Structure formats: C-alpha cells, structure tokens
PDB file of C-alpha atoms in Angstrom:
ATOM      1  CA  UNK X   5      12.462 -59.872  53.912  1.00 76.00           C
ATOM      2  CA  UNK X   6      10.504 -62.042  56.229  1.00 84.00           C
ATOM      3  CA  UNK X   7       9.288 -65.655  56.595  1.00 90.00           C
ATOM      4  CA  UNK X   8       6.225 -66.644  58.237  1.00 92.00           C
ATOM      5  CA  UNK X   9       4.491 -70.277  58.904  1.00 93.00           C
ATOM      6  CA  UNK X  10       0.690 -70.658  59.274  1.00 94.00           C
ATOM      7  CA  UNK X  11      -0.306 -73.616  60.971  1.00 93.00           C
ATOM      8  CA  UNK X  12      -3.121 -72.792  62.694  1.00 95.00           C
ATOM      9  CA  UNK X  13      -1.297 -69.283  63.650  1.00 96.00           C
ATOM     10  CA  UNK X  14       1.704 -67.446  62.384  1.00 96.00           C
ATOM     11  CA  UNK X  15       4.859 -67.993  63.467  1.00 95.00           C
ATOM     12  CA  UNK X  16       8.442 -65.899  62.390  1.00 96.00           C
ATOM     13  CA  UNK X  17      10.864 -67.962  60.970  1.00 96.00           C
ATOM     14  CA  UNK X  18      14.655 -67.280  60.500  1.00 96.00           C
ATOM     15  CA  UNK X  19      14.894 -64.396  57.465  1.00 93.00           C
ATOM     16  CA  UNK X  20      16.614 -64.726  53.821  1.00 93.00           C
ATOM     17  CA  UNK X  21      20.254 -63.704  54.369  1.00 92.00           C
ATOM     18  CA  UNK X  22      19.496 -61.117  52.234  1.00 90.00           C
ATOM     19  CA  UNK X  23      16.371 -59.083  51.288  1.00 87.00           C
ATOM     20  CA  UNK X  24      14.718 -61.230  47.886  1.00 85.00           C
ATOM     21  CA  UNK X  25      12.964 -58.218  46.921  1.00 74.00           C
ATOM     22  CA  UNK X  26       9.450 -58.582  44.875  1.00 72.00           C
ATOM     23  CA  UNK X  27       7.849 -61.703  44.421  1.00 73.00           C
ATOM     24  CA  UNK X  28      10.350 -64.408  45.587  1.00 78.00           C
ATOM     25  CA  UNK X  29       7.875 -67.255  44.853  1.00 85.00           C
ATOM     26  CA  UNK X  30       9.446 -70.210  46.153  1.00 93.00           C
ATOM     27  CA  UNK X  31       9.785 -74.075  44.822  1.00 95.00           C
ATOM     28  CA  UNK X  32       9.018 -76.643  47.466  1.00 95.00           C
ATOM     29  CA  UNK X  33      11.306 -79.397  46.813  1.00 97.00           C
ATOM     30  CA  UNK X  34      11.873 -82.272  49.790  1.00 96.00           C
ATOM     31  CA  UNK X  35      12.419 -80.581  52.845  1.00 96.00           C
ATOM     32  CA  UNK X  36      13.267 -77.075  51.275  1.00 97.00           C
ATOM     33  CA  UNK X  37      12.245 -74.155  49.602  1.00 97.00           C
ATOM     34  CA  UNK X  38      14.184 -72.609  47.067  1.00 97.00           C
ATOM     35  CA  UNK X  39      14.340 -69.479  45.427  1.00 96.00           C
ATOM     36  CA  UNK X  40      16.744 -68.121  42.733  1.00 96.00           C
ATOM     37  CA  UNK X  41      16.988 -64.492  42.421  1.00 93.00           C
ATOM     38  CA  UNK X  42      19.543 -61.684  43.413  1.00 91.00           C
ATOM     39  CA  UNK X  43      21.610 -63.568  40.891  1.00 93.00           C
ATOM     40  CA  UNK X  44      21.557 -66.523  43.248  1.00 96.00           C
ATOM     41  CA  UNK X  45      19.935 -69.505  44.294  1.00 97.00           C
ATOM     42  CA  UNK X  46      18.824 -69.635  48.585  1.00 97.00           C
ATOM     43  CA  UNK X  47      17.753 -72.292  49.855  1.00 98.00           C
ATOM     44  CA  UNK X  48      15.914 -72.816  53.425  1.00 97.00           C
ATOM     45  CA  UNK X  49      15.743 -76.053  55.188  1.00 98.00           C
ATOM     46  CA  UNK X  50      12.287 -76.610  56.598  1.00 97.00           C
ATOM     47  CA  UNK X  51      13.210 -78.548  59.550  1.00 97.00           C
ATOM     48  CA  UNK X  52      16.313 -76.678  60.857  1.00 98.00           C
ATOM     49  CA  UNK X  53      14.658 -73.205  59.767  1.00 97.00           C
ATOM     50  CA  UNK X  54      18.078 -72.117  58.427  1.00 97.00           C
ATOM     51  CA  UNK X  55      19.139 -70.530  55.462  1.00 97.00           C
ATOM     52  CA  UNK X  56      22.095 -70.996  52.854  1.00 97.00           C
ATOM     53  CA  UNK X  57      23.455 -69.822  49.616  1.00 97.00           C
ATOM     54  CA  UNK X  58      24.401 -73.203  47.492  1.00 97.00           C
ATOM     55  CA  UNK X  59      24.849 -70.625  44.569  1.00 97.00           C
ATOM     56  CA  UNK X  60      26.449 -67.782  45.786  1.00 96.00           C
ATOM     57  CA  UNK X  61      26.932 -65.280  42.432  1.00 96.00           C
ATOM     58  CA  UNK X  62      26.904 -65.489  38.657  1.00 95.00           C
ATOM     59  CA  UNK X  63      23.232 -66.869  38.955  1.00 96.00           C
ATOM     60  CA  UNK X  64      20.739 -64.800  35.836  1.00 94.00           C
ATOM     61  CA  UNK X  65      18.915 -62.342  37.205  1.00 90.00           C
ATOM     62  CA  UNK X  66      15.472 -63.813  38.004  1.00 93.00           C
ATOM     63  CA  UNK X  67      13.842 -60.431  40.049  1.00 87.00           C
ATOM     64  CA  UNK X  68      10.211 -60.976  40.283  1.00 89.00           C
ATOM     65  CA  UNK X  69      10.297 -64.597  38.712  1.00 93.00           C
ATOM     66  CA  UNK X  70       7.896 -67.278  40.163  1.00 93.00           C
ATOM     67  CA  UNK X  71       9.894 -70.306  40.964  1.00 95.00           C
ATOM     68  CA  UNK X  72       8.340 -73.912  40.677  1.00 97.00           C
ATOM     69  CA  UNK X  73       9.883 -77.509  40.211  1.00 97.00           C
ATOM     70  CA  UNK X  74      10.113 -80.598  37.910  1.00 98.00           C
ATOM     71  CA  UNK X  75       9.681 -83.980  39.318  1.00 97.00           C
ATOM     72  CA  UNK X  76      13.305 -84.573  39.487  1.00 97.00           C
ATOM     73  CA  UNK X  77      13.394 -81.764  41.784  1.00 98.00           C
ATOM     74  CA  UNK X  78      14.944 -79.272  39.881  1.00 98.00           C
ATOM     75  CA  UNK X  79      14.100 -75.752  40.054  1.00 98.00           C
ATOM     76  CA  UNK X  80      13.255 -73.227  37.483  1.00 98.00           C
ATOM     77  CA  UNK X  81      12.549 -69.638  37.036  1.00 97.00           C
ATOM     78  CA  UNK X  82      12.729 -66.754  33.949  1.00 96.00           C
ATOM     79  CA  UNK X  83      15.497 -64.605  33.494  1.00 95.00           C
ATOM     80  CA  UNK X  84      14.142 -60.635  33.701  1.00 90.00           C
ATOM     81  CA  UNK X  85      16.125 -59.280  31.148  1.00 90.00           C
ATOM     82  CA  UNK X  86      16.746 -59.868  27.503  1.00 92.00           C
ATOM     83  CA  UNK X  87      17.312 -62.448  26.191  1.00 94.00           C
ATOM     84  CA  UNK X  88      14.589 -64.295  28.976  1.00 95.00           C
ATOM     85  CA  UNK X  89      16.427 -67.323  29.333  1.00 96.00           C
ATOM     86  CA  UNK X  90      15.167 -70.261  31.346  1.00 97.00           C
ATOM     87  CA  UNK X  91      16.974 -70.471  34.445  1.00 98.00           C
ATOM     88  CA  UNK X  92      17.445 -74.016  36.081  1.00 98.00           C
ATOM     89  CA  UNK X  93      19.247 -75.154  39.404  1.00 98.00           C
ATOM     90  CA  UNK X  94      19.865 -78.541  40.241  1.00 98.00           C
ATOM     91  CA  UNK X  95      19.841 -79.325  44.070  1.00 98.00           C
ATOM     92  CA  UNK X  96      21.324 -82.855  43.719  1.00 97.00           C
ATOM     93  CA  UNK X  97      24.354 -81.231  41.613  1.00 98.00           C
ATOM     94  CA  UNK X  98      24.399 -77.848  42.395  1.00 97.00           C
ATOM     95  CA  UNK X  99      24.540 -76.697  38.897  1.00 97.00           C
ATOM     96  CA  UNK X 100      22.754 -73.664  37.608  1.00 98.00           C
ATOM     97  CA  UNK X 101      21.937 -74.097  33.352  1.00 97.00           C
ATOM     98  CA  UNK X 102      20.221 -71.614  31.218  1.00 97.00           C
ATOM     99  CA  UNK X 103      18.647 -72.830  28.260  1.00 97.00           C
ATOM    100  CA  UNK X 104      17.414 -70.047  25.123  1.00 95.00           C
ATOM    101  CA  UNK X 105      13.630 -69.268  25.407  1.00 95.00           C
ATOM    102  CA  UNK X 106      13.021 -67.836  21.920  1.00 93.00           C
ATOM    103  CA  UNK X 107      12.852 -64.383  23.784  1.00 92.00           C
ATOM    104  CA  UNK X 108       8.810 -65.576  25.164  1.00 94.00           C
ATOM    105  CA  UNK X 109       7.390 -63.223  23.112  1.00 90.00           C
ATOM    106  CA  UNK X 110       9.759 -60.178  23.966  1.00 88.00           C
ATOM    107  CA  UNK X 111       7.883 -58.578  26.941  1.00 88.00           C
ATOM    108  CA  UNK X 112       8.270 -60.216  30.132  1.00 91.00           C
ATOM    109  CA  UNK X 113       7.225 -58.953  33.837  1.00 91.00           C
ATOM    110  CA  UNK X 114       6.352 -61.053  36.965  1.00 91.00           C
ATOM    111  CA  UNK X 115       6.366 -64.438  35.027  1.00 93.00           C
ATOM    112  CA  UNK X 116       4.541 -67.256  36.143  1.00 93.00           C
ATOM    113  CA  UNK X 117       6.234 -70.972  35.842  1.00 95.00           C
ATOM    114  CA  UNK X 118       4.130 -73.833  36.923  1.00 96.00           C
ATOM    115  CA  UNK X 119       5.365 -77.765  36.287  1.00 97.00           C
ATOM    116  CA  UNK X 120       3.056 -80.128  34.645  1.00 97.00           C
ATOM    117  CA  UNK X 121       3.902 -84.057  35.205  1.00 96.00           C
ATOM    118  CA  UNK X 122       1.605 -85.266  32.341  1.00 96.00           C
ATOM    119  CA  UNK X 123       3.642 -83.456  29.797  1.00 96.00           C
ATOM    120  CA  UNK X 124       6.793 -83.591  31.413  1.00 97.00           C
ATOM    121  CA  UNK X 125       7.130 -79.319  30.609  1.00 97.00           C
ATOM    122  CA  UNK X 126       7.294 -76.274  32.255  1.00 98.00           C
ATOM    123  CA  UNK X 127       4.784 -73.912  31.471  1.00 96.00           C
ATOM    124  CA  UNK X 128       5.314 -70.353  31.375  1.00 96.00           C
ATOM    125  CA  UNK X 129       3.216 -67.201  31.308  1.00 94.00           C
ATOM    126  CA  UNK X 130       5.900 -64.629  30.718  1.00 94.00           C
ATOM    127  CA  UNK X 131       3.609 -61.708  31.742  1.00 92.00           C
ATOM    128  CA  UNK X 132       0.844 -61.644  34.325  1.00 86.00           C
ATOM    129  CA  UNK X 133      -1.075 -58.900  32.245  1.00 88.00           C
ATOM    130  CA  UNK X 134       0.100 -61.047  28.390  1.00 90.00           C
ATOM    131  CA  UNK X 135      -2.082 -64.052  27.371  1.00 92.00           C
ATOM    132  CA  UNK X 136       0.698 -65.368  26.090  1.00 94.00           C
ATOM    133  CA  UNK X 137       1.817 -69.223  26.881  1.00 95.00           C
ATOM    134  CA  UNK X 138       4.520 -71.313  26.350  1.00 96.00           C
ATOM    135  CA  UNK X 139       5.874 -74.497  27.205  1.00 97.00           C
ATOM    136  CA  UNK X 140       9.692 -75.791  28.067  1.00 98.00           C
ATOM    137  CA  UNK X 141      11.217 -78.767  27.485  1.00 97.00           C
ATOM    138  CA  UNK X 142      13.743 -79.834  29.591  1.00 97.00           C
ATOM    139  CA  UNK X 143      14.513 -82.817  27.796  1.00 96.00           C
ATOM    140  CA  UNK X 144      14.868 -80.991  24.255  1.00 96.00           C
ATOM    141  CA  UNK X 145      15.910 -77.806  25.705  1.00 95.00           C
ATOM    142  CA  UNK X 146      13.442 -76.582  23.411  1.00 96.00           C
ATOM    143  CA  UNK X 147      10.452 -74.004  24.373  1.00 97.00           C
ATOM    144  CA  UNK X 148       6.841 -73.577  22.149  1.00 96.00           C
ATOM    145  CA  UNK X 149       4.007 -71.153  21.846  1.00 96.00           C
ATOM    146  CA  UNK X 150       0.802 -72.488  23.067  1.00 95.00           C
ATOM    147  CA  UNK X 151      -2.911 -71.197  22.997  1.00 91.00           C
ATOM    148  CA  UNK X 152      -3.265 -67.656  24.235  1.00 90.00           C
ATOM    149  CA  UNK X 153      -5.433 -67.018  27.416  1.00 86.00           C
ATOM    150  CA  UNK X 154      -9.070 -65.932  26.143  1.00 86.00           C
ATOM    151  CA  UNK X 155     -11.242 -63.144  26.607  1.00 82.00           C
ATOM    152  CA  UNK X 156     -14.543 -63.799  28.499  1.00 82.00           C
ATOM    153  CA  UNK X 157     -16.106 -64.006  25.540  1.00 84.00           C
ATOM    154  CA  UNK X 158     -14.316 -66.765  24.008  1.00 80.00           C
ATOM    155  CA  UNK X 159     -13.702 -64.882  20.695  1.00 84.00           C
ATOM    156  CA  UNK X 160     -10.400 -63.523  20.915  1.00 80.00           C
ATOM    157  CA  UNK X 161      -7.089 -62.683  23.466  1.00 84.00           C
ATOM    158  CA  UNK X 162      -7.287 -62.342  26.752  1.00 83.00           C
ATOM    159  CA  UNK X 163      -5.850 -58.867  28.445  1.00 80.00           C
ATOM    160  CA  UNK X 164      -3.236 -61.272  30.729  1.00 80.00           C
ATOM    161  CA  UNK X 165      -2.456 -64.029  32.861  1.00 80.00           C
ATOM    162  CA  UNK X 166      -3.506 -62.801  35.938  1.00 78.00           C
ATOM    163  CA  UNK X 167      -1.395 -63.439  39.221  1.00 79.00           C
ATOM    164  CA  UNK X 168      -2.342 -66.512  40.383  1.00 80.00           C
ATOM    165  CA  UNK X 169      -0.722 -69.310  38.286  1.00 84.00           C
ATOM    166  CA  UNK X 170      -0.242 -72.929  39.105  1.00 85.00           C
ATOM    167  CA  UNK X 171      -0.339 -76.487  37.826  1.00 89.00           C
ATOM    168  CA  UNK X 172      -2.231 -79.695  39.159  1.00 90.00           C
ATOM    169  CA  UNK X 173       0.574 -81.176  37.634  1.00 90.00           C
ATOM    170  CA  UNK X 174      -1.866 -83.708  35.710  1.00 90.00           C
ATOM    171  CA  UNK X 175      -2.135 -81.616  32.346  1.00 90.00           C
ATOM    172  CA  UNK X 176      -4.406 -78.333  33.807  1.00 89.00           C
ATOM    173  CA  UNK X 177      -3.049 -75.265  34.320  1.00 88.00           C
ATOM    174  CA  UNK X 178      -5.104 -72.649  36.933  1.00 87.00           C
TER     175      UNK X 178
END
C-alpha cells in the first residue's frame, strides 16, 4: 500500500506498516487518519507523516469497510463477516467496542458508513450494489432500517448504493 498527498501535485508519503488491502477508506479525525482493518486499527499522523498501530490485534475484521467518524472523534467501520457488527475505536481511550447490528440485512460487501451530526447516527449502507439503509446509535447501541435507495423511477428499490457515500453531516446523505 501507498499514500499520496495532492496539493497542487502529488507527493509520496511514508506507507501503512502493512499492506490495508481493498478499500481502506480512512476517518479524518484531528491531525490523523485512521483506518481499522487487518484486525487492527493504524493510525497516521498528518504532520509527522508517520505511522502506528494503537491497536495492534484482536480488532473485527473490517476488510473493505469504509471508515468515517462521530463528532467525538470516534471511529467506526462494519465488521465483514457474520454477525456484521459495528466496529468502534476510541482515539482518546484506545478502546475498540463492537456493538450487534441486527445482521444489516444479512448480505454485506464494501459497506459505506457516513456520520450525520443532526441525528447524532451513523448511517450505513451495508452493500454498495443493496438499497438497503440503516442507522446506528451510539448512544442506544441500537441500529434501525431506514428507507431503501429508489429506482429512477421513484416506484420501487433501487439496484444499490453505489460507491460513493458520504454525509454533509447536517441530516443529507450523498
């Protein structure tokens, strides 16, 4: 793996310790990014362009997980395999929690995770080709079916989520 800046042009950056394999999908939070997968959470300091391992093993497997962040600055992601827990580090503690998803409709590959500070929930799309949606709790620990992405037509499901997946983080989802 390989980390690149654009600011104007690209510049190489110090690589992962380790290869992060498909879809790392970081979480910006302060001065660094943060990714948990390889059953582990990296982190890499922006201004010292170094990398460490604050969680070093026992970490859910997260492969091909988007990552994203809650305004307390703690990170999330979506376990790969059954039962697709939600995976959550704390930087300020260091502690990684799981918390039971209700199995996000049973199928889940590449899931998208985007924060939303209006609703204080993370929102997950556990497939990008399912219109299904949910939304985490934090708070209650509790996660909820929400509308299902439409068709073009407006008249029924969607096929999926698509890739791109984000959150203004003031109650729309993109």
């Amino acid at each position: 793996s390989t980390l690149e800046r654009y600011d104007g042009a690209w510049s190489t950056l110090t690589s992962p310790p380790e290869g992060l394999g498909l879809w790392p999908g970081p979480a910006w939070v302060g001065d660094s990014l943060f990714v948990i997968q390889n059953a582990k959470v990296f982190e890499y300091a922006i201004s010292t362009d170094t990398w460490t391992t604050p969680v070093a093993s026992g970490v859910a497997n997260t492969q091909y997980s988007q990552n994203a962040h809650d305004d307390a600055g703690r990170v999330y992601a979506v376990e790969s395999d059954d039962p697709h827990r939600i995976v959550q580090y704390d930087p300020a503690t260091g502690v990684v929690s799981t918390f039971d998803s209700g199995g996000l409709g049973g199928y889940v590959y590449e899931p998208r995770v985007a924060w939303d500070s209006v609703t204080s929930k993370l929102y997950v799309a556990p497939s990008y080709e399912s219109p299904l949606l949910f939304a985490f709790d934090p708070a209650t620990g509790g996660t909820a079916p929400r509308a299902t992405v439409p068709n073009e037509a407006g008249d029924g499901d969607g096929s999926g989520m698509g890739d791109p997946f984000c959150s203004d983080r003031s109650g729309h989802l993109y």
